[in-house]
Amino acid sequence: MAKRKPEIRMRTFGIYTQWDADSKELPRFCKSTTSVRAEVGVEFGFVVNIKNAKNQSLRYCIDHPGILDAEGKKRPPFDGIVYVKQNDWNFYLGDTVWEPIEDKLGLWQLTIEMDEKVVAEKTFELYRDDEGPAEYTLAPPNERP
């Protein structure tokens, strides 16, 4: 019997309730948007539903606009690998805003890859309340620092 092809579908994207990484529960969806007002505690990202891929690995990446470390150097993107836990599984990829807000402003690109192919992707713009969304151009992945 032939193995069924994995199906990946983005269920929701935008703003969510605060996520508890220790809980099995996903955050609750609040609002669909890619423009996010940068306030401490705001949770943003997306939920994908993955079918027919149990035990396969997913590589996730959260490419931020320039979060600085303690020495003032730009941190690398947040990335890692997770394994699909069930044949019908929902996965949340997102982040939250924390102090200082200034280095969180700009474009955040969230991606999920399976077998070295992007299977889910969304770009969010975090903006300061008094400025509103701006126009940014996102460089192709191979041209990013």
PDB file of C-alpha atoms in Angstrom:
ATOM      1  CA  MET A   1       0.000   0.000   0.000  1.00  0.00           C
ATOM      2  CA  ALA A   2       1.373   3.400  -0.994  1.00  0.00           C
ATOM      3  CA  LYS A   3       2.118   5.884   1.723  1.00  0.00           C
ATOM      4  CA  ARG A   4      -0.256   8.840   1.719  1.00  0.00           C
ATOM      5  CA  LYS A   5       1.191  12.243   0.944  1.00  0.00           C
ATOM      6  CA  PRO A   6       1.308  14.678   3.884  1.00  0.00           C
ATOM      7  CA  GLU A   7      -1.299  17.442   3.808  1.00  0.00           C
ATOM      8  CA  ILE A   8      -0.453  20.791   5.390  1.00  0.00           C
ATOM      9  CA  ARG A   9      -3.084  23.517   5.682  1.00  0.00           C
ATOM     10  CA  MET A  10      -2.844  26.864   7.440  1.00  0.00           C
ATOM     11  CA  ARG A  11      -5.856  27.073   9.746  1.00  0.00           C
ATOM     12  CA  THR A  12      -5.438  30.557  11.212  1.00  0.00           C
ATOM     13  CA  PHE A  13      -2.895  33.375  11.387  1.00  0.00           C
ATOM     14  CA  GLY A  14      -2.716  36.619  13.295  1.00  0.00           C
ATOM     15  CA  ILE A  15      -3.100  37.475  16.965  1.00  0.00           C
ATOM     16  CA  TYR A  16      -3.673  34.848  19.668  1.00  0.00           C
ATOM     17  CA  THR A  17      -4.065  34.656  23.423  1.00  0.00           C
ATOM     18  CA  GLN A  18      -0.877  34.151  25.422  1.00  0.00           C
ATOM     19  CA  TRP A  19       0.625  30.715  24.681  1.00  0.00           C
ATOM     20  CA  ASP A  20       1.773  28.390  27.442  1.00  0.00           C
ATOM     21  CA  ALA A  21       4.554  26.233  25.981  1.00  0.00           C
ATOM     22  CA  ASP A  22       4.108  23.704  28.808  1.00  0.00           C
ATOM     23  CA  SER A  23       0.444  23.139  27.958  1.00  0.00           C
ATOM     24  CA  LYS A  24      -0.927  20.799  25.302  1.00  0.00           C
ATOM     25  CA  GLU A  25      -3.479  23.473  24.446  1.00  0.00           C
ATOM     26  CA  LEU A  26      -2.807  25.834  21.566  1.00  0.00           C
ATOM     27  CA  PRO A  27      -3.387  29.543  22.122  1.00  0.00           C
ATOM     28  CA  ARG A  28      -6.881  30.786  21.275  1.00  0.00           C
ATOM     29  CA  PHE A  29      -7.230  32.632  17.978  1.00  0.00           C
ATOM     30  CA  CYS A  30      -8.284  36.286  18.380  1.00  0.00           C
ATOM     31  CA  LYS A  31      -7.843  38.201  15.099  1.00  0.00           C
ATOM     32  CA  SER A  32      -6.685  37.509  11.549  1.00  0.00           C
ATOM     33  CA  THR A  33      -4.007  40.022  10.543  1.00  0.00           C
ATOM     34  CA  THR A  34      -0.405  40.336   9.435  1.00  0.00           C
ATOM     35  CA  SER A  35      -0.017  43.872  10.871  1.00  0.00           C
ATOM     36  CA  VAL A  36       0.561  43.671  14.605  1.00  0.00           C
ATOM     37  CA  ARG A  37       0.736  46.642  16.962  1.00  0.00           C
ATOM     38  CA  ALA A  38       3.860  46.046  19.067  1.00  0.00           C
ATOM     39  CA  GLU A  39       2.718  45.920  22.704  1.00  0.00           C
ATOM     40  CA  VAL A  40       4.322  43.876  25.455  1.00  0.00           C
ATOM     41  CA  GLY A  41       2.594  40.502  25.671  1.00  0.00           C
ATOM     42  CA  VAL A  42       0.987  40.486  22.205  1.00  0.00           C
ATOM     43  CA  GLU A  43       1.141  36.940  20.774  1.00  0.00           C
ATOM     44  CA  PHE A  44       1.228  36.486  16.976  1.00  0.00           C
ATOM     45  CA  GLY A  45       1.808  33.619  14.567  1.00  0.00           C
ATOM     46  CA  PHE A  46      -0.100  30.863  12.807  1.00  0.00           C
ATOM     47  CA  VAL A  47      -1.594  27.423  13.300  1.00  0.00           C
ATOM     48  CA  VAL A  48      -1.184  24.708  10.690  1.00  0.00           C
ATOM     49  CA  ASN A  49      -2.973  21.386  10.479  1.00  0.00           C
ATOM     50  CA  ILE A  50      -0.764  18.513   9.345  1.00  0.00           C
ATOM     51  CA  LYS A  51      -2.205  15.186   8.213  1.00  0.00           C
ATOM     52  CA  ASN A  52      -0.530  11.917   7.191  1.00  0.00           C
ATOM     53  CA  ALA A  53       2.926  12.902   8.487  1.00  0.00           C
ATOM     54  CA  LYS A  54       3.244  11.258  11.904  1.00  0.00           C
ATOM     55  CA  ASN A  55       6.859  11.149  13.153  1.00  0.00           C
ATOM     56  CA  GLN A  56       8.163  13.274  10.272  1.00  0.00           C
ATOM     57  CA  SER A  57      10.333  16.231  11.181  1.00  0.00           C
ATOM     58  CA  LEU A  58       9.422  19.860  10.636  1.00  0.00           C
ATOM     59  CA  ARG A  59      12.001  22.624  10.660  1.00  0.00           C
ATOM     60  CA  TYR A  60      10.631  25.931  11.873  1.00  0.00           C
ATOM     61  CA  CYS A  61      12.242  29.356  11.618  1.00  0.00           C
ATOM     62  CA  ILE A  62      11.244  32.716  13.063  1.00  0.00           C
ATOM     63  CA  ASP A  63      13.309  35.335  11.250  1.00  0.00           C
ATOM     64  CA  HIS A  64      12.990  38.532  13.279  1.00  0.00           C
ATOM     65  CA  PRO A  65      13.896  42.102  12.265  1.00  0.00           C
ATOM     66  CA  GLY A  66      16.910  42.460  14.539  1.00  0.00           C
ATOM     67  CA  ILE A  67      16.496  41.406  18.160  1.00  0.00           C
ATOM     68  CA  LEU A  68      19.675  42.198  20.047  1.00  0.00           C
ATOM     69  CA  ASP A  69      21.514  40.048  22.569  1.00  0.00           C
ATOM     70  CA  ALA A  70      23.083  41.281  25.828  1.00  0.00           C
ATOM     71  CA  GLU A  71      26.160  42.526  23.934  1.00  0.00           C
ATOM     72  CA  GLY A  72      24.043  44.503  21.450  1.00  0.00           C
ATOM     73  CA  LYS A  73      24.596  42.072  18.555  1.00  0.00           C
ATOM     74  CA  LYS A  74      21.755  40.859  16.347  1.00  0.00           C
ATOM     75  CA  ARG A  75      20.560  37.410  17.389  1.00  0.00           C
ATOM     76  CA  PRO A  76      20.256  34.730  14.714  1.00  0.00           C
ATOM     77  CA  PRO A  77      16.743  33.646  13.696  1.00  0.00           C
ATOM     78  CA  PHE A  78      14.966  31.380  16.179  1.00  0.00           C
ATOM     79  CA  ASP A  79      14.791  27.905  14.658  1.00  0.00           C
ATOM     80  CA  GLY A  80      14.511  24.279  15.528  1.00  0.00           C
ATOM     81  CA  ILE A  81      13.017  20.907  14.686  1.00  0.00           C
ATOM     82  CA  VAL A  82       9.799  19.334  15.944  1.00  0.00           C
ATOM     83  CA  TYR A  83       8.279  15.966  15.124  1.00  0.00           C
ATOM     84  CA  VAL A  84       4.686  15.522  14.006  1.00  0.00           C
ATOM     85  CA  LYS A  85       2.967  13.818  16.928  1.00  0.00           C
ATOM     86  CA  GLN A  86      -0.187  12.454  15.281  1.00  0.00           C
ATOM     87  CA  ASN A  87      -1.634  11.809  11.836  1.00  0.00           C
ATOM     88  CA  ASP A  88      -3.982  14.783  12.317  1.00  0.00           C
ATOM     89  CA  TRP A  89      -1.981  17.373  14.257  1.00  0.00           C
ATOM     90  CA  ASN A  90      -2.245  21.115  14.853  1.00  0.00           C
ATOM     91  CA  PHE A  91       0.987  23.058  15.346  1.00  0.00           C
ATOM     92  CA  TYR A  92       1.359  26.663  16.493  1.00  0.00           C
ATOM     93  CA  LEU A  93       4.357  28.737  15.402  1.00  0.00           C
ATOM     94  CA  GLY A  94       4.579  32.210  16.830  1.00  0.00           C
ATOM     95  CA  ASP A  95       6.186  34.648  19.183  1.00  0.00           C
ATOM     96  CA  THR A  96       5.302  37.356  21.646  1.00  0.00           C
ATOM     97  CA  VAL A  97       6.463  40.938  22.124  1.00  0.00           C
ATOM     98  CA  TRP A  98       8.694  41.785  25.100  1.00  0.00           C
ATOM     99  CA  GLU A  99      10.818  44.735  26.219  1.00  0.00           C
ATOM    100  CA  PRO A 100      12.553  46.509  24.658  1.00  0.00           C
ATOM    101  CA  ILE A 101       9.984  46.918  21.905  1.00  0.00           C
ATOM    102  CA  GLU A 102      12.271  48.918  19.573  1.00  0.00           C
ATOM    103  CA  ASP A 103      14.248  45.898  18.316  1.00  0.00           C
ATOM    104  CA  LYS A 104      11.034  43.944  17.621  1.00  0.00           C
ATOM    105  CA  LEU A 105       9.651  46.466  15.090  1.00  0.00           C
ATOM    106  CA  GLY A 106       9.627  45.475  11.426  1.00  0.00           C
ATOM    107  CA  LEU A 107       9.069  42.275   9.494  1.00  0.00           C
ATOM    108  CA  TRP A 108       8.983  38.834  11.072  1.00  0.00           C
ATOM    109  CA  GLN A 109       8.977  35.897   8.665  1.00  0.00           C
ATOM    110  CA  LEU A 110       7.726  32.594  10.081  1.00  0.00           C
ATOM    111  CA  THR A 111       8.301  29.438   8.039  1.00  0.00           C
ATOM    112  CA  ILE A 112       7.858  25.696   8.387  1.00  0.00           C
ATOM    113  CA  GLU A 113       9.742  23.263   6.164  1.00  0.00           C
ATOM    114  CA  MET A 114       9.242  19.557   5.572  1.00  0.00           C
ATOM    115  CA  ASP A 115      11.753  17.605   3.471  1.00  0.00           C
ATOM    116  CA  GLU A 116      13.623  20.882   2.798  1.00  0.00           C
ATOM    117  CA  LYS A 117      10.528  22.482   1.212  1.00  0.00           C
ATOM    118  CA  VAL A 118       8.605  25.400   2.693  1.00  0.00           C
ATOM    119  CA  VAL A 119       5.120  24.100   3.529  1.00  0.00           C
ATOM    120  CA  ALA A 120       3.813  27.088   5.518  1.00  0.00           C
ATOM    121  CA  GLU A 121       4.933  30.705   5.615  1.00  0.00           C
ATOM    122  CA  LYS A 122       3.615  34.038   6.814  1.00  0.00           C
ATOM    123  CA  THR A 123       5.216  37.461   7.249  1.00  0.00           C
ATOM    124  CA  PHE A 124       4.059  39.738  10.058  1.00  0.00           C
ATOM    125  CA  GLU A 125       4.810  43.421  10.447  1.00  0.00           C
ATOM    126  CA  LEU A 126       5.191  44.721  13.995  1.00  0.00           C
ATOM    127  CA  TYR A 127       4.692  48.456  14.275  1.00  0.00           C
ATOM    128  CA  ARG A 128       4.633  51.082  16.985  1.00  0.00           C
ATOM    129  CA  ASP A 129       1.152  52.344  17.875  1.00  0.00           C
ATOM    130  CA  ASP A 130       1.936  55.954  16.962  1.00  0.00           C
ATOM    131  CA  GLU A 131       3.458  55.108  13.563  1.00  0.00           C
ATOM    132  CA  GLY A 132       1.103  52.574  11.987  1.00  0.00           C
ATOM    133  CA  PRO A 133       2.238  49.933   9.501  1.00  0.00           C
ATOM    134  CA  ALA A 134       5.132  50.922   7.228  1.00  0.00           C
ATOM    135  CA  GLU A 135       6.346  49.709   3.866  1.00  0.00           C
ATOM    136  CA  TYR A 136       9.154  47.155   4.097  1.00  0.00           C
ATOM    137  CA  THR A 137      10.802  44.994   1.513  1.00  0.00           C
ATOM    138  CA  LEU A 138      11.789  41.522   2.627  1.00  0.00           C
ATOM    139  CA  ALA A 139      14.994  40.244   1.046  1.00  0.00           C
ATOM    140  CA  PRO A 140      14.948  36.741  -0.428  1.00  0.00           C
ATOM    141  CA  PRO A 141      16.126  34.110   2.124  1.00  0.00           C
ATOM    142  CA  ASN A 142      19.484  33.596   0.402  1.00  0.00           C
ATOM    143  CA  GLU A 143      20.274  37.349   0.652  1.00  0.00           C
ATOM    144  CA  ARG A 144      19.500  37.834   4.349  1.00  0.00           C
ATOM    145  CA  PRO A 145      22.370  38.450   6.770  1.00  0.00           C
TER     146      PRO A 145
END
